PDB file of C-alpha atoms in Angstrom:
ATOM      1  CA  MET A   1      -9.739  18.896 -12.487  1.00  0.00           C
ATOM      2  CA  ASP A   2     -12.599  16.370 -12.136  1.00  0.00           C
ATOM      3  CA  HIS A   3     -12.400  13.150 -13.973  1.00  0.00           C
ATOM      4  CA  ASP A   4     -16.153  12.430 -13.998  1.00  0.00           C
ATOM      5  CA  HIS A   5     -16.960  10.470 -17.406  1.00  0.00           C
ATOM      6  CA  PRO A   6     -13.963   8.054 -18.428  1.00  0.00           C
ATOM      7  CA  ASN A   7     -13.521   8.281 -22.519  1.00  0.00           C
ATOM      8  CA  THR A   8     -12.050   5.721 -24.850  1.00  0.00           C
ATOM      9  CA  ASP A   9      -9.376   7.801 -25.211  1.00  0.00           C
ATOM     10  CA  GLY A  10      -8.230   6.529 -21.838  1.00  0.00           C
ATOM     11  CA  LEU A  11      -8.804  10.705 -20.268  1.00  0.00           C
ATOM     12  CA  SER A  12     -11.735  12.189 -19.016  1.00  0.00           C
ATOM     13  CA  HIS A  13     -13.848  14.757 -20.068  1.00  0.00           C
ATOM     14  CA  HIS A  14     -17.212  16.164 -19.030  1.00  0.00           C
ATOM     15  CA  HIS A  15     -19.476  18.887 -21.260  1.00  0.00           C
ATOM     16  CA  PRO A  16     -22.153  20.113 -19.467  1.00  0.00           C
ATOM     17  CA  GLY A  17     -25.256  20.523 -21.378  1.00  0.00           C
ATOM     18  CA  ARG A  18     -23.984  18.140 -24.487  1.00  0.00           C
ATOM     19  CA  HIS A  19     -26.094  15.252 -25.383  1.00  0.00           C
ATOM     20  CA  GLN A  20     -28.403  15.314 -22.844  1.00  0.00           C
ATOM     21  CA  HIS A  21     -31.498  14.853 -25.208  1.00  0.00           C
ATOM     22  CA  GLN A  22     -34.882  13.788 -23.315  1.00  0.00           C
ATOM     23  CA  HIS A  23     -33.133  13.142 -20.100  1.00  0.00           C
ATOM     24  CA  GLN A  24     -33.186  15.743 -17.208  1.00  0.00           C
ATOM     25  CA  HIS A  25     -31.240  13.656 -14.945  1.00  0.00           C
ATOM     26  CA  PRO A  26     -29.066  11.289 -16.597  1.00  0.00           C
ATOM     27  CA  PRO A  27     -28.075   7.899 -14.632  1.00  0.00           C
ATOM     28  CA  THR A  28     -24.354   8.691 -12.683  1.00  0.00           C
ATOM     29  CA  ARG A  29     -21.813   6.411 -12.638  1.00  0.00           C
ATOM     30  CA  PRO A  30     -19.090   6.062  -9.888  1.00  0.00           C
ATOM     31  CA  ALA A  31     -15.719   8.372 -11.088  1.00  0.00           C
ATOM     32  CA  VAL A  32     -13.144   6.359 -11.657  1.00  0.00           C
ATOM     33  CA  PRO A  33      -9.479   7.660 -10.498  1.00  0.00           C
ATOM     34  CA  LEU A  34      -7.224   8.758 -13.079  1.00  0.00           C
ATOM     35  CA  THR A  35      -5.189   5.768 -11.921  1.00  0.00           C
ATOM     36  CA  GLU A  36      -7.529   3.152 -12.801  1.00  0.00           C
ATOM     37  CA  THR A  37      -8.500   4.580 -16.008  1.00  0.00           C
ATOM     38  CA  ILE A  38      -7.665   2.544 -19.122  1.00  0.00           C
ATOM     39  CA  ARG A  39      -5.891   3.543 -22.725  1.00  0.00           C
ATOM     40  CA  PRO A  40      -7.011   1.473 -25.271  1.00  0.00           C
ATOM     41  CA  GLU A  41      -3.717   2.417 -27.282  1.00  0.00           C
ATOM     42  CA  TRP A  42      -1.808   0.167 -24.996  1.00  0.00           C
ATOM     43  CA  ALA A  43      -4.275  -2.592 -25.200  1.00  0.00           C
ATOM     44  CA  ALA A  44      -2.098  -4.881 -27.258  1.00  0.00           C
ATOM     45  CA  ILE A  45       0.754  -4.733 -24.782  1.00  0.00           C
ATOM     46  CA  ASP A  46       1.085  -8.339 -24.741  1.00  0.00           C
ATOM     47  CA  ALA A  47       1.744  -8.453 -28.107  1.00  0.00           C
ATOM     48  CA  LEU A  48       4.556  -6.193 -28.326  1.00  0.00           C
ATOM     49  CA  PRO A  49       8.400  -7.894 -28.576  1.00  0.00           C
ATOM     50  CA  THR A  50      10.088  -7.663 -25.370  1.00  0.00           C
ATOM     51  CA  PRO A  51      11.978  -4.145 -26.069  1.00  0.00           C
ATOM     52  CA  GLU A  52       9.169  -2.723 -27.116  1.00  0.00           C
ATOM     53  CA  LEU A  53       7.087  -3.664 -24.217  1.00  0.00           C
ATOM     54  CA  LEU A  54      10.122  -2.239 -21.769  1.00  0.00           C
ATOM     55  CA  ARG A  55      10.505   1.063 -24.067  1.00  0.00           C
ATOM     56  CA  LEU A  56       6.827   1.734 -23.172  1.00  0.00           C
ATOM     57  CA  MET A  57       7.142   1.151 -19.866  1.00  0.00           C
ATOM     58  CA  ASN A  58      10.489   3.339 -19.922  1.00  0.00           C
ATOM     59  CA  ALA A  59       9.164   6.257 -21.085  1.00  0.00           C
ATOM     60  CA  GLU A  60       6.102   6.341 -19.121  1.00  0.00           C
ATOM     61  CA  ASP A  61       7.960   5.621 -16.094  1.00  0.00           C
ATOM     62  CA  ARG A  62      10.524   8.894 -17.029  1.00  0.00           C
ATOM     63  CA  THR A  63       7.034  10.728 -16.534  1.00  0.00           C
ATOM     64  CA  VAL A  64       6.858  10.443 -12.989  1.00  0.00           C
ATOM     65  CA  PRO A  65       9.634  12.664 -11.652  1.00  0.00           C
ATOM     66  CA  THR A  66       8.545  15.451 -13.760  1.00  0.00           C
ATOM     67  CA  ALA A  67       4.941  14.447 -12.006  1.00  0.00           C
ATOM     68  CA  VAL A  68       6.692  14.646  -8.458  1.00  0.00           C
ATOM     69  CA  ALA A  69       8.428  17.896  -9.543  1.00  0.00           C
ATOM     70  CA  GLY A  70       5.137  19.952  -9.796  1.00  0.00           C
ATOM     71  CA  GLN A  71       4.016  19.110  -6.025  1.00  0.00           C
ATOM     72  CA  LEU A  72       7.991  20.130  -4.470  1.00  0.00           C
ATOM     73  CA  GLU A  73       6.528  23.302  -2.585  1.00  0.00           C
ATOM     74  CA  ARG A  74       4.097  21.068  -1.281  1.00  0.00           C
ATOM     75  CA  ILE A  75       6.615  18.299  -0.193  1.00  0.00           C
ATOM     76  CA  ALA A  76       8.402  21.122   1.538  1.00  0.00           C
ATOM     77  CA  ALA A  77       5.347  22.658   3.555  1.00  0.00           C
ATOM     78  CA  VAL A  78       4.725  19.106   4.864  1.00  0.00           C
ATOM     79  CA  VAL A  79       8.661  18.579   5.288  1.00  0.00           C
ATOM     80  CA  GLU A  80       8.807  21.648   7.063  1.00  0.00           C
ATOM     81  CA  ALA A  81       5.643  20.566   9.160  1.00  0.00           C
ATOM     82  CA  VAL A  82       6.721  17.490   9.737  1.00  0.00           C
ATOM     83  CA  ALA A  83      10.452  18.398  10.953  1.00  0.00           C
ATOM     84  CA  ALA A  84       8.980  21.065  13.312  1.00  0.00           C
ATOM     85  CA  ARG A  85       6.325  18.664  15.518  1.00  0.00           C
ATOM     86  CA  MET A  86       9.561  15.859  15.251  1.00  0.00           C
ATOM     87  CA  ALA A  87      11.641  18.479  16.944  1.00  0.00           C
ATOM     88  CA  ARG A  88       9.507  18.503  19.669  1.00  0.00           C
ATOM     89  CA  GLY A  89       9.475  14.891  19.845  1.00  0.00           C
ATOM     90  CA  GLY A  90       6.789  14.016  17.881  1.00  0.00           C
ATOM     91  CA  ARG A  91       6.553  10.435  15.835  1.00  0.00           C
ATOM     92  CA  LEU A  92       5.958   9.987  11.835  1.00  0.00           C
ATOM     93  CA  VAL A  93       3.550   7.861  10.985  1.00  0.00           C
ATOM     94  CA  TYR A  94       2.555   6.307   7.515  1.00  0.00           C
ATOM     95  CA  ALA A  95      -0.524   4.574   6.987  1.00  0.00           C
ATOM     96  CA  GLY A  96      -2.064   2.347   3.792  1.00  0.00           C
ATOM     97  CA  ALA A  97      -3.100  -0.487   2.380  1.00  0.00           C
ATOM     98  CA  GLY A  98      -1.259  -2.844  -0.380  1.00  0.00           C
ATOM     99  CA  THR A  99       1.756  -1.341  -2.234  1.00  0.00           C
ATOM    100  CA  ALA A 100       1.106   1.822  -0.624  1.00  0.00           C
ATOM    101  CA  GLY A 101       1.294   0.879   3.071  1.00  0.00           C
ATOM    102  CA  ARG A 102       4.508  -1.677   2.226  1.00  0.00           C
ATOM    103  CA  LEU A 103       5.894   1.516   0.549  1.00  0.00           C
ATOM    104  CA  GLY A 104       5.712   3.352   4.053  1.00  0.00           C
ATOM    105  CA  VAL A 105       6.923   0.438   6.228  1.00  0.00           C
ATOM    106  CA  LEU A 106       9.545   0.520   3.738  1.00  0.00           C
ATOM    107  CA  ASP A 107      10.585   4.133   4.337  1.00  0.00           C
ATOM    108  CA  ALA A 108      10.250   3.683   8.295  1.00  0.00           C
ATOM    109  CA  ALA A 109      12.139   0.725   8.141  1.00  0.00           C
ATOM    110  CA  GLU A 110      15.087   2.633   6.724  1.00  0.00           C
ATOM    111  CA  CYS A 111      14.992   5.592   9.031  1.00  0.00           C
ATOM    112  CA  PRO A 112      16.804   3.403  12.228  1.00  0.00           C
ATOM    113  CA  PRO A 113      19.771   2.021  10.217  1.00  0.00           C
ATOM    114  CA  THR A 114      20.359   5.135   7.732  1.00  0.00           C
ATOM    115  CA  PHE A 115      19.567   8.325  10.374  1.00  0.00           C
ATOM    116  CA  GLY A 116      20.200   6.173  13.868  1.00  0.00           C
ATOM    117  CA  THR A 117      16.584   7.273  15.050  1.00  0.00           C
ATOM    118  CA  ASP A 118      14.766   4.996  17.294  1.00  0.00           C
ATOM    119  CA  PRO A 119      12.149   2.488  15.891  1.00  0.00           C
ATOM    120  CA  ALA A 120       9.222   3.853  17.589  1.00  0.00           C
ATOM    121  CA  LEU A 121      10.298   7.306  15.661  1.00  0.00           C
ATOM    122  CA  VAL A 122       9.062   6.548  12.114  1.00  0.00           C
ATOM    123  CA  VAL A 123       6.754   4.013  12.051  1.00  0.00           C
ATOM    124  CA  GLY A 124       4.762   2.153   9.264  1.00  0.00           C
ATOM    125  CA  LEU A 125       0.843   1.216   9.360  1.00  0.00           C
ATOM    126  CA  ILE A 126      -0.587  -1.811   6.827  1.00  0.00           C
ATOM    127  CA  ALA A 127      -3.657  -2.683   6.547  1.00  0.00           C
ATOM    128  CA  GLY A 128      -3.795  -6.354   7.674  1.00  0.00           C
ATOM    129  CA  GLY A 129      -0.588  -5.672   9.761  1.00  0.00           C
ATOM    130  CA  LEU A 130       3.150  -6.729   9.314  1.00  0.00           C
ATOM    131  CA  PRO A 131       1.602 -10.140   7.819  1.00  0.00           C
ATOM    132  CA  ALA A 132       0.529  -8.059   5.093  1.00  0.00           C
ATOM    133  CA  VAL A 133       4.088  -6.538   3.970  1.00  0.00           C
ATOM    134  CA  THR A 134       4.745 -10.159   2.122  1.00  0.00           C
ATOM    135  CA  ALA A 135       1.560 -11.548   1.255  1.00  0.00           C
ATOM    136  CA  ALA A 136      -1.744  -9.586   0.041  1.00  0.00           C
ATOM    137  CA  ALA A 137      -4.470  -8.669   2.625  1.00  0.00           C
ATOM    138  CA  GLU A 138      -6.901  -6.396  -0.167  1.00  0.00           C
ATOM    139  CA  GLY A 139      -9.622  -6.912   1.933  1.00  0.00           C
ATOM    140  CA  ALA A 140      -8.334  -4.920   5.033  1.00  0.00           C
ATOM    141  CA  GLU A 141      -8.321  -1.796   3.038  1.00  0.00           C
ATOM    142  CA  ASP A 142     -11.705  -1.690   3.144  1.00  0.00           C
ATOM    143  CA  SER A 143     -11.521  -1.632   7.153  1.00  0.00           C
ATOM    144  CA  PRO A 144     -11.912   1.869   8.637  1.00  0.00           C
ATOM    145  CA  ASP A 145     -12.223  -0.037  11.917  1.00  0.00           C
ATOM    146  CA  LEU A 146      -9.086  -1.437  11.529  1.00  0.00           C
ATOM    147  CA  ALA A 147      -7.455   1.218  10.683  1.00  0.00           C
ATOM    148  CA  ALA A 148      -9.379   3.610  13.645  1.00  0.00           C
ATOM    149  CA  ALA A 149      -8.162   0.919  15.941  1.00  0.00           C
ATOM    150  CA  ASP A 150      -4.295   0.882  14.658  1.00  0.00           C
ATOM    151  CA  VAL A 151      -4.095   4.506  14.959  1.00  0.00           C
ATOM    152  CA  ALA A 152      -5.635   4.219  18.894  1.00  0.00           C
ATOM    153  CA  ALA A 153      -2.918   1.708  19.245  1.00  0.00           C
ATOM    154  CA  LEU A 154      -0.229   4.081  18.959  1.00  0.00           C
ATOM    155  CA  ALA A 155      -1.648   7.080  21.371  1.00  0.00           C
ATOM    156  CA  LEU A 156      -0.824  10.092  19.002  1.00  0.00           C
ATOM    157  CA  THR A 157      -0.340  13.366  20.586  1.00  0.00           C
ATOM    158  CA  PRO A 158      -0.842  16.946  18.480  1.00  0.00           C
ATOM    159  CA  ALA A 159       3.134  16.783  17.813  1.00  0.00           C
ATOM    160  CA  ASP A 160       3.317  13.800  15.931  1.00  0.00           C
ATOM    161  CA  THR A 161       2.069  13.738  12.250  1.00  0.00           C
ATOM    162  CA  LEU A 162       0.344  10.743  10.122  1.00  0.00           C
ATOM    163  CA  VAL A 163       0.959  10.674   6.282  1.00  0.00           C
ATOM    164  CA  GLY A 164      -2.017   8.584   4.599  1.00  0.00           C
ATOM    165  CA  VAL A 165      -0.951   7.096   1.687  1.00  0.00           C
ATOM    166  CA  SER A 166      -2.773   5.919  -1.386  1.00  0.00           C
ATOM    167  CA  ALA A 167      -2.731   5.744  -4.935  1.00  0.00           C
ATOM    168  CA  SER A 168      -6.350   6.169  -5.482  1.00  0.00           C
ATOM    169  CA  GLY A 169      -6.597   8.599  -2.759  1.00  0.00           C
ATOM    170  CA  ARG A 170      -9.758   6.866  -1.773  1.00  0.00           C
ATOM    171  CA  THR A 171      -8.605   3.601   0.223  1.00  0.00           C
ATOM    172  CA  PRO A 172     -11.033   3.569   3.152  1.00  0.00           C
ATOM    173  CA  TYR A 173      -8.041   2.313   5.429  1.00  0.00           C
ATOM    174  CA  ALA A 174      -5.645   5.296   4.630  1.00  0.00           C
ATOM    175  CA  VAL A 175      -8.885   7.703   4.888  1.00  0.00           C
ATOM    176  CA  ALA A 176      -9.952   6.631   7.996  1.00  0.00           C
ATOM    177  CA  ALA A 177      -6.368   6.803   9.392  1.00  0.00           C
ATOM    178  CA  VAL A 178      -6.236  10.081   8.366  1.00  0.00           C
ATOM    179  CA  ARG A 179      -9.383  11.298   9.843  1.00  0.00           C
ATOM    180  CA  ALA A 180      -8.478   9.205  13.047  1.00  0.00           C
ATOM    181  CA  ALA A 181      -5.436  10.436  13.760  1.00  0.00           C
ATOM    182  CA  ARG A 182      -6.983  14.572  12.781  1.00  0.00           C
ATOM    183  CA  ALA A 183      -8.992  13.793  15.785  1.00  0.00           C
ATOM    184  CA  THR A 184      -6.361  13.780  18.331  1.00  0.00           C
ATOM    185  CA  GLY A 185      -5.081  17.115  17.074  1.00  0.00           C
ATOM    186  CA  ALA A 186      -2.056  15.297  15.013  1.00  0.00           C
ATOM    187  CA  LEU A 187      -0.892  16.692  11.959  1.00  0.00           C
ATOM    188  CA  THR A 188      -2.333  14.798   9.047  1.00  0.00           C
ATOM    189  CA  VAL A 189      -0.630  14.771   5.296  1.00  0.00           C
ATOM    190  CA  ALA A 190      -2.668  13.005   2.573  1.00  0.00           C
ATOM    191  CA  LEU A 191      -0.056  11.513  -0.232  1.00  0.00           C
ATOM    192  CA  ALA A 192      -2.476  10.302  -3.327  1.00  0.00           C
ATOM    193  CA  CYS A 193      -1.927  10.261  -7.144  1.00  0.00           C
ATOM    194  CA  ASN A 194      -5.118  11.335  -8.496  1.00  0.00           C
ATOM    195  CA  ARG A 195      -6.244  15.161  -8.123  1.00  0.00           C
ATOM    196  CA  GLY A 196      -8.985  15.976  -5.218  1.00  0.00           C
ATOM    197  CA  SER A 197      -9.195  12.933  -3.544  1.00  0.00           C
ATOM    198  CA  ALA A 198     -11.174  11.838  -0.622  1.00  0.00           C
ATOM    199  CA  LEU A 199      -8.127  11.368   1.294  1.00  0.00           C
ATOM    200  CA  ALA A 200      -6.728  15.414   0.353  1.00  0.00           C
ATOM    201  CA  ALA A 201     -10.112  16.327   1.935  1.00  0.00           C
ATOM    202  CA  ALA A 202      -9.298  14.621   4.999  1.00  0.00           C
ATOM    203  CA  ALA A 203      -6.100  16.118   5.624  1.00  0.00           C
ATOM    204  CA  GLU A 204      -4.735  19.384   6.629  1.00  0.00           C
ATOM    205  CA  LEU A 205      -2.172  19.151   3.992  1.00  0.00           C
ATOM    206  CA  ALA A 206      -1.998  17.403   0.839  1.00  0.00           C
ATOM    207  CA  VAL A 207       0.090  16.274  -2.083  1.00  0.00           C
ATOM    208  CA  GLU A 208      -1.442  14.797  -5.382  1.00  0.00           C
ATOM    209  CA  VAL A 209       0.937  14.057  -7.558  1.00  0.00           C
ATOM    210  CA  GLU A 210      -0.925  12.877 -10.932  1.00  0.00           C
ATOM    211  CA  VAL A 211       0.737  10.105 -12.689  1.00  0.00           C
ATOM    212  CA  GLY A 212      -2.060   9.255 -14.876  1.00  0.00           C
ATOM    213  CA  PRO A 213      -3.297   5.604 -16.134  1.00  0.00           C
ATOM    214  CA  GLU A 214      -0.845   2.586 -15.899  1.00  0.00           C
ATOM    215  CA  VAL A 215       0.650   0.766 -18.832  1.00  0.00           C
ATOM    216  CA  LEU A 216      -0.921  -2.215 -17.228  1.00  0.00           C
ATOM    217  CA  ALA A 217      -4.241  -0.481 -16.597  1.00  0.00           C
ATOM    218  CA  GLY A 218      -4.999  -0.328 -12.452  1.00  0.00           C
ATOM    219  CA  SER A 219      -1.297  -1.723 -11.555  1.00  0.00           C
ATOM    220  CA  THR A 220      -0.929   1.073  -9.379  1.00  0.00           C
ATOM    221  CA  ARG A 221       2.677  -0.358  -7.840  1.00  0.00           C
ATOM    222  CA  LEU A 222       3.800   0.838 -11.175  1.00  0.00           C
ATOM    223  CA  LYS A 223       4.054   4.587 -11.855  1.00  0.00           C
ATOM    224  CA  ALA A 224       2.130   5.643  -8.467  1.00  0.00           C
ATOM    225  CA  GLY A 225       3.998   3.395  -6.251  1.00  0.00           C
ATOM    226  CA  THR A 226       7.269   5.005  -8.559  1.00  0.00           C
ATOM    227  CA  ALA A 227       5.580   8.329  -7.370  1.00  0.00           C
ATOM    228  CA  GLN A 228       4.884   7.489  -3.649  1.00  0.00           C
ATOM    229  CA  LYS A 229       8.336   6.220  -3.321  1.00  0.00           C
ATOM    230  CA  LEU A 230       9.945   9.421  -4.279  1.00  0.00           C
ATOM    231  CA  VAL A 231       7.813  11.225  -2.238  1.00  0.00           C
ATOM    232  CA  LEU A 232       8.434   9.360   0.659  1.00  0.00           C
ATOM    233  CA  ASN A 233      12.296   9.404   0.132  1.00  0.00           C
ATOM    234  CA  MET A 234      11.843  13.137  -0.145  1.00  0.00           C
ATOM    235  CA  LEU A 235       9.893  13.540   3.047  1.00  0.00           C
ATOM    236  CA  SER A 236      11.885  11.463   5.392  1.00  0.00           C
ATOM    237  CA  THR A 237      15.256  12.303   4.099  1.00  0.00           C
ATOM    238  CA  ALA A 238      14.692  15.935   4.015  1.00  0.00           C
ATOM    239  CA  THR A 239      12.738  16.054   7.491  1.00  0.00           C
ATOM    240  CA  MET A 240      16.000  13.990   8.863  1.00  0.00           C
ATOM    241  CA  VAL A 241      18.335  16.638   7.272  1.00  0.00           C
ATOM    242  CA  ARG A 242      16.336  19.677   8.612  1.00  0.00           C
ATOM    243  CA  LEU A 243      16.510  18.054  12.188  1.00  0.00           C
ATOM    244  CA  GLY A 244      20.748  17.675  11.782  1.00  0.00           C
ATOM    245  CA  ARG A 245      20.746  13.737  11.483  1.00  0.00           C
ATOM    246  CA  THR A 246      23.115  14.622   8.722  1.00  0.00           C
ATOM    247  CA  TYR A 247      26.842  16.315   8.426  1.00  0.00           C
ATOM    248  CA  GLY A 248      26.524  17.929   4.825  1.00  0.00           C
ATOM    249  CA  ASN A 249      25.327  14.783   3.122  1.00  0.00           C
ATOM    250  CA  LEU A 250      27.634  12.591   4.882  1.00  0.00           C
ATOM    251  CA  MET A 251      24.981   9.715   7.069  1.00  0.00           C
ATOM    252  CA  VAL A 252      26.712  10.856  10.477  1.00  0.00           C
ATOM    253  CA  ASP A 253      24.133   9.063  12.554  1.00  0.00           C
ATOM    254  CA  VAL A 254      24.492   5.525  10.806  1.00  0.00           C
ATOM    255  CA  ARG A 255      24.785   2.655  13.177  1.00  0.00           C
ATOM    256  CA  ALA A 256      27.440   0.509  12.140  1.00  0.00           C
ATOM    257  CA  THR A 257      25.804  -2.727  13.124  1.00  0.00           C
ATOM    258  CA  ASN A 258      27.349  -4.443  10.243  1.00  0.00           C
ATOM    259  CA  ALA A 259      30.900  -4.993   8.369  1.00  0.00           C
ATOM    260  CA  LYS A 260      29.326  -2.973   5.761  1.00  0.00           C
ATOM    261  CA  LEU A 261      28.234  -0.771   7.924  1.00  0.00           C
ATOM    262  CA  ARG A 262      31.014  -0.301  10.086  1.00  0.00           C
ATOM    263  CA  ASP A 263      32.886   0.042   6.924  1.00  0.00           C
ATOM    264  CA  ARG A 264      31.087   2.853   5.296  1.00  0.00           C
ATOM    265  CA  ALA A 265      31.329   4.824   9.189  1.00  0.00           C
ATOM    266  CA  ARG A 266      35.167   4.745   8.730  1.00  0.00           C
ATOM    267  CA  ARG A 267      34.721   6.230   5.344  1.00  0.00           C
ATOM    268  CA  ILE A 268      32.118   8.953   6.883  1.00  0.00           C
ATOM    269  CA  VAL A 269      34.575   9.883   9.409  1.00  0.00           C
ATOM    270  CA  ALA A 270      37.270  10.228   7.210  1.00  0.00           C
ATOM    271  CA  GLU A 271      35.838  12.187   4.656  1.00  0.00           C
ATOM    272  CA  ALA A 272      34.426  14.439   7.049  1.00  0.00           C
ATOM    273  CA  THR A 273      37.776  14.819   9.351  1.00  0.00           C
ATOM    274  CA  GLY A 274      40.631  14.169   7.037  1.00  0.00           C
ATOM    275  CA  ALA A 275      42.344  11.696   9.650  1.00  0.00           C
ATOM    276  CA  GLU A 276      44.424   8.901   8.876  1.00  0.00           C
ATOM    277  CA  ASP A 277      42.758   5.699   9.097  1.00  0.00           C
ATOM    278  CA  ALA A 278      44.783   4.769  12.531  1.00  0.00           C
ATOM    279  CA  ALA A 279      42.934   8.001  13.954  1.00  0.00           C
ATOM    280  CA  VAL A 280      39.653   6.926  12.845  1.00  0.00           C
ATOM    281  CA  ARG A 281      39.318   3.907  13.453  1.00  0.00           C
ATOM    282  CA  ALA A 282      40.530   5.013  17.430  1.00  0.00           C
ATOM    283  CA  ALA A 283      38.479   8.187  17.492  1.00  0.00           C
ATOM    284  CA  LEU A 284      34.808   5.259  16.638  1.00  0.00           C
ATOM    285  CA  THR A 285      36.148   2.631  19.362  1.00  0.00           C
ATOM    286  CA  ALA A 286      36.355   5.570  21.648  1.00  0.00           C
ATOM    287  CA  THR A 287      32.956   6.349  21.057  1.00  0.00           C
ATOM    288  CA  GLY A 288      31.367   2.995  20.473  1.00  0.00           C
ATOM    289  CA  GLY A 289      30.978   3.294  16.608  1.00  0.00           C
ATOM    290  CA  ARG A 290      29.152   6.347  16.877  1.00  0.00           C
ATOM    291  CA  ALA A 291      30.205   8.335  13.872  1.00  0.00           C
ATOM    292  CA  LYS A 292      29.020  11.727  14.715  1.00  0.00           C
ATOM    293  CA  ASP A 293      30.976  11.723  17.987  1.00  0.00           C
ATOM    294  CA  ALA A 294      33.891  10.189  16.321  1.00  0.00           C
ATOM    295  CA  ILE A 295      33.880  12.905  13.831  1.00  0.00           C
ATOM    296  CA  LEU A 296      33.915  15.373  17.114  1.00  0.00           C
ATOM    297  CA  VAL A 297      36.659  13.896  19.092  1.00  0.00           C
ATOM    298  CA  LEU A 298      38.576  14.492  15.934  1.00  0.00           C
ATOM    299  CA  LEU A 299      37.592  17.845  14.832  1.00  0.00           C
ATOM    300  CA  ALA A 300      36.963  19.443  17.866  1.00  0.00           C
ATOM    301  CA  ASP A 301      40.208  17.387  20.152  1.00  0.00           C
ATOM    302  CA  VAL A 302      38.281  16.485  22.899  1.00  0.00           C
ATOM    303  CA  ASP A 303      37.597  12.718  24.244  1.00  0.00           C
ATOM    304  CA  ALA A 304      34.817  10.877  23.614  1.00  0.00           C
ATOM    305  CA  PRO A 305      32.328  11.614  27.064  1.00  0.00           C
ATOM    306  CA  THR A 306      32.916  15.543  26.230  1.00  0.00           C
ATOM    307  CA  ALA A 307      32.081  14.833  22.065  1.00  0.00           C
ATOM    308  CA  ALA A 308      28.876  12.894  23.527  1.00  0.00           C
ATOM    309  CA  ARG A 309      27.708  15.609  26.062  1.00  0.00           C
ATOM    310  CA  LEU A 310      27.895  18.585  23.363  1.00  0.00           C
ATOM    311  CA  LEU A 311      26.022  16.727  21.063  1.00  0.00           C
ATOM    312  CA  ASP A 312      23.476  16.305  23.624  1.00  0.00           C
ATOM    313  CA  THR A 313      23.387  20.124  24.341  1.00  0.00           C
ATOM    314  CA  ALA A 314      23.503  20.268  20.931  1.00  0.00           C
ATOM    315  CA  ASP A 315      20.122  18.151  20.194  1.00  0.00           C
ATOM    316  CA  GLY A 316      22.426  16.182  18.434  1.00  0.00           C
ATOM    317  CA  ARG A 317      23.207  18.686  15.613  1.00  0.00           C
ATOM    318  CA  LEU A 318      26.601  18.234  14.888  1.00  0.00           C
ATOM    319  CA  ARG A 319      27.261  21.566  13.239  1.00  0.00           C
ATOM    320  CA  ASP A 320      26.358  23.214  16.702  1.00  0.00           C
ATOM    321  CA  ALA A 321      27.977  20.793  18.978  1.00  0.00           C
ATOM    322  CA  LEU A 322      31.777  21.577  16.364  1.00  0.00           C
ATOM    323  CA  ARG A 323      30.734  25.512  17.344  1.00  0.00           C
ATOM    324  CA  ALA A 324      30.101  24.843  20.905  1.00  0.00           C
ATOM    325  CA  GLY A 325      33.416  23.033  20.995  1.00  0.00           C
ATOM    326  CA  GLY A 326      35.322  25.923  19.267  1.00  0.00           C
ATOM    327  CA  HIS A 327      35.218  24.470  15.876  1.00  0.00           C
ATOM    328  CA  GLY A 328      33.497  25.507  12.990  1.00  0.00           C
TER     329      GLY A 328
END
């Protein structure tokens, strides 16, 4: 679906041959991404009572999961491709600017505590570097050279994946990052909120969640940001599930680095094994707080070193290690 000529109804229509008159070659205007178009019926939101304004925003937000649902097959294809590469030791890299870049950095930062991954396994690149996470660096998004340098610093290989994230699908930093990654042989993926985007054209796989105009025109931290967050949640979580980083719906690779997480690890081990609290605590102590190892100690009735060896042989997959240990 092309969006060549934004109309006064906030949508875009193209009618070949109409209203051409004497102009054989009418002047062209740059296509405006649907995420940037203005809905005239929302022009007076500043005059709305606060409850009505919030109802309007909430109604628009409810359309986002439906838009994401329309891309589930594409997201599934990305997950399978990423998981296959990560199983060979590859990395997952997100690259974006502004809100899109921050969402990638956030998703990457959550992987080590949630799934016990090395911080270098899932990486977030943002135009302007880490300072841009908390302070706007809007000019950095226009620099293809900056993106190329950031990608080059990672020394990507064909086992790696880079996901370019951009609401408009045409942010120069994201597009250049995808092109630079593709030149290394890495798998490249586009995550955009407009169809037919330059980002999708640059990548091998594309997820384009068309969320439409924002209540606050052009503020793509709203519906577009929500859509990107939902897709990134799916991408990292489903990939880690495929890699055996969970046991059922339990975060068995959680890193118990504070009191809250130590308590969570105890609950996870208790849920997975049905063991009494004293046994759970003893197993966690023996395994250095590693929930996955503690579960194996209790269910397979082995000591901590044996549990670690079984998990290593099973590439960290608890179900496989349990079978090897004679349980399950």
